[in-house]
Amino acid sequence: MIQHRIKIRLFTVVLAATVAFSYPATFVSRASEEEEIQRIQQKQQQTEQQLEDTNARKAEAQQAVSNLQEDAQETQAQINVTTSRLNTLYASINDTNEQISETMDGIETLKSQLAEAENLKSEQYNRLKSRIAYNYEMTAGQNILTAYLESGTFADFLKRVDYMWAAAQYDQQIISDYETIEADIEKKALELSASEEELKAFKEQLSASQGELSSLLGIEISELNQTNGQIISTKNQIDNYDEQITSLQNQMKDLEAQQAAAQAALAKRIAEEQEAERKRAAAKAAEEARKKAEEEIRKRVEEEVRRQAEEEARKKAEEEAQAAFEQAVAEAEANGTEPPTAPEEVGEVTVDEASVAAKIEARVEAELAGQSFDDASYEVYEDTGGAYAADETEIVLLAATIQAEAGNQSYTGKLAVGSVIMNRVKSSKFPNTIYGVITQENQFEPWRKGIVTKFIEAGPNETCMEIARAVCNGSRNGNWLFFMTPKWAEYYGITGYTTIGGHAFFYKWGAN
């Protein structure tokens, strides 16, 4: 609920804080330096935004390159798979071609064997036909008679008949065997022809797959080339972003140098004002010291001079009375009259006031002339102590600023930052509210970068809340009005600062 009120109040308080800044004379006298710092600050914000945008675009481009490289790797993997499949297909096609060639060679061999078998069968068939024609040109009886007559014995006759019968059976068996061989060759030829057709069909399928894979490989290679082209283009874009970032960083360095110069000018003006204030206060103190010393000297000298003047006047009066007495005695003795018995008593005496006053002034001036009331080491430290009536919203704002500036510092370091803020609130040189001090232009960097807002939204930690309440109740661990890193303190020529953690704390610019 507090954070919600803070967000609403941030917009309403800023106008009042801005108006409040314009009242003190010290701010009016430093208007030109603050305007220059504000101008540089705005330019820095613009440059930082450009840097942030360019870095974001570079990061997007780098992510795009990463994504494209992943795509390229995936495409390359697909190309490798497709190439492997193509190589497998090429090997299968070569194997199939070899098988087809072998099958065709086998068919040709079988054809030769079939032709040879057919020739042998034809020759055997012709021999058998001739034998049959010879055997049957005569009647069966004549053949048998012839065989009988030609035989020397009956046994020889039987052998001749058996031979003739065996020869006929042999011829028939050979013809039958050749027919079996021919049938087997024809069967093998048919099987090889069928295999040849299957292999040719398989080759056509492989060739079709090869065409598809070759087409797919071409598409994948084209995609890879396109992706690689995009990678090169995007990397070139990243190089351009790097050049822009380098240019913007150089611009930031220039702006930082300008800001340092403007801050130095402002610091010089503040130091001059502090020195003038110190001199005025020192002169006033010297005048007061001189006046007090003069009063003391005048009082003492006046007593001494007046007492001395009265003593001299009385001595003179007594001398005059003695002279008058002696003259009266002489006259009485000369006249024979009764002489006076004693000089007349001297009553109150009067002094020459003009002479006394002149002597007093001379003595006072002489004594004052021998004294010095100028103190070169005289310093004026504004009283910035005391409590501040802060509401809970201001406590949260203060605690968030302390955490943003010194969240990684010790308790003492956090308290020192809180002390600086509250010392400024109590000083006549800065705004007189917590919000006015912590949001003053170019003073607390976490406000410019929006870091404090994050701590407000999340809620400051317990330690920073405790310190915020403590400094508002009057707790301080120094009268400092400024803090920065020791590096920048050395850059600005600030000496005599107090180092706590990573910060240098000091009361004024220059020597402390």
Coordinates of C-alpha atoms in Angstrom, one line a residue, residues 41-57 244-245 248 251-252 255 448-449:
Q41 CA 22.3 14.4 -18.5
Q42 CA 19.5 14.4 -21.1
K43 CA 22.0 13.7 -23.8
Q44 CA 23.5 10.9 -21.7
Q45 CA 20.0 9.4 -21.2
Q46 CA 19.4 9.5 -24.9
T47 CA 22.8 7.9 -25.6
E48 CA 22.3 5.3 -23.0
Q49 CA 18.9 4.5 -24.5
Q50 CA 20.4 4.2 -27.9
L51 CA 23.1 1.9 -26.4
E52 CA 20.5 -0.2 -24.7
D53 CA 18.4 -0.4 -27.9
T54 CA 21.5 -1.2 -30.0
N55 CA 22.6 -3.9 -27.6
A56 CA 19.1 -5.3 -27.6
R57 CA 19.1 -5.4 -31.4
Q244 CA 27.4 1.7 -33.5
I245 CA 28.0 0.5 -30.0
L248 CA 28.0 5.4 -28.8
Q251 CA 30.1 9.4 -27.3
M252 CA 29.3 8.4 -23.7
L255 CA 29.6 13.2 -22.5
R448 CA 18.3 8.6 -12.8
K449 CA 18.6 4.9 -13.8

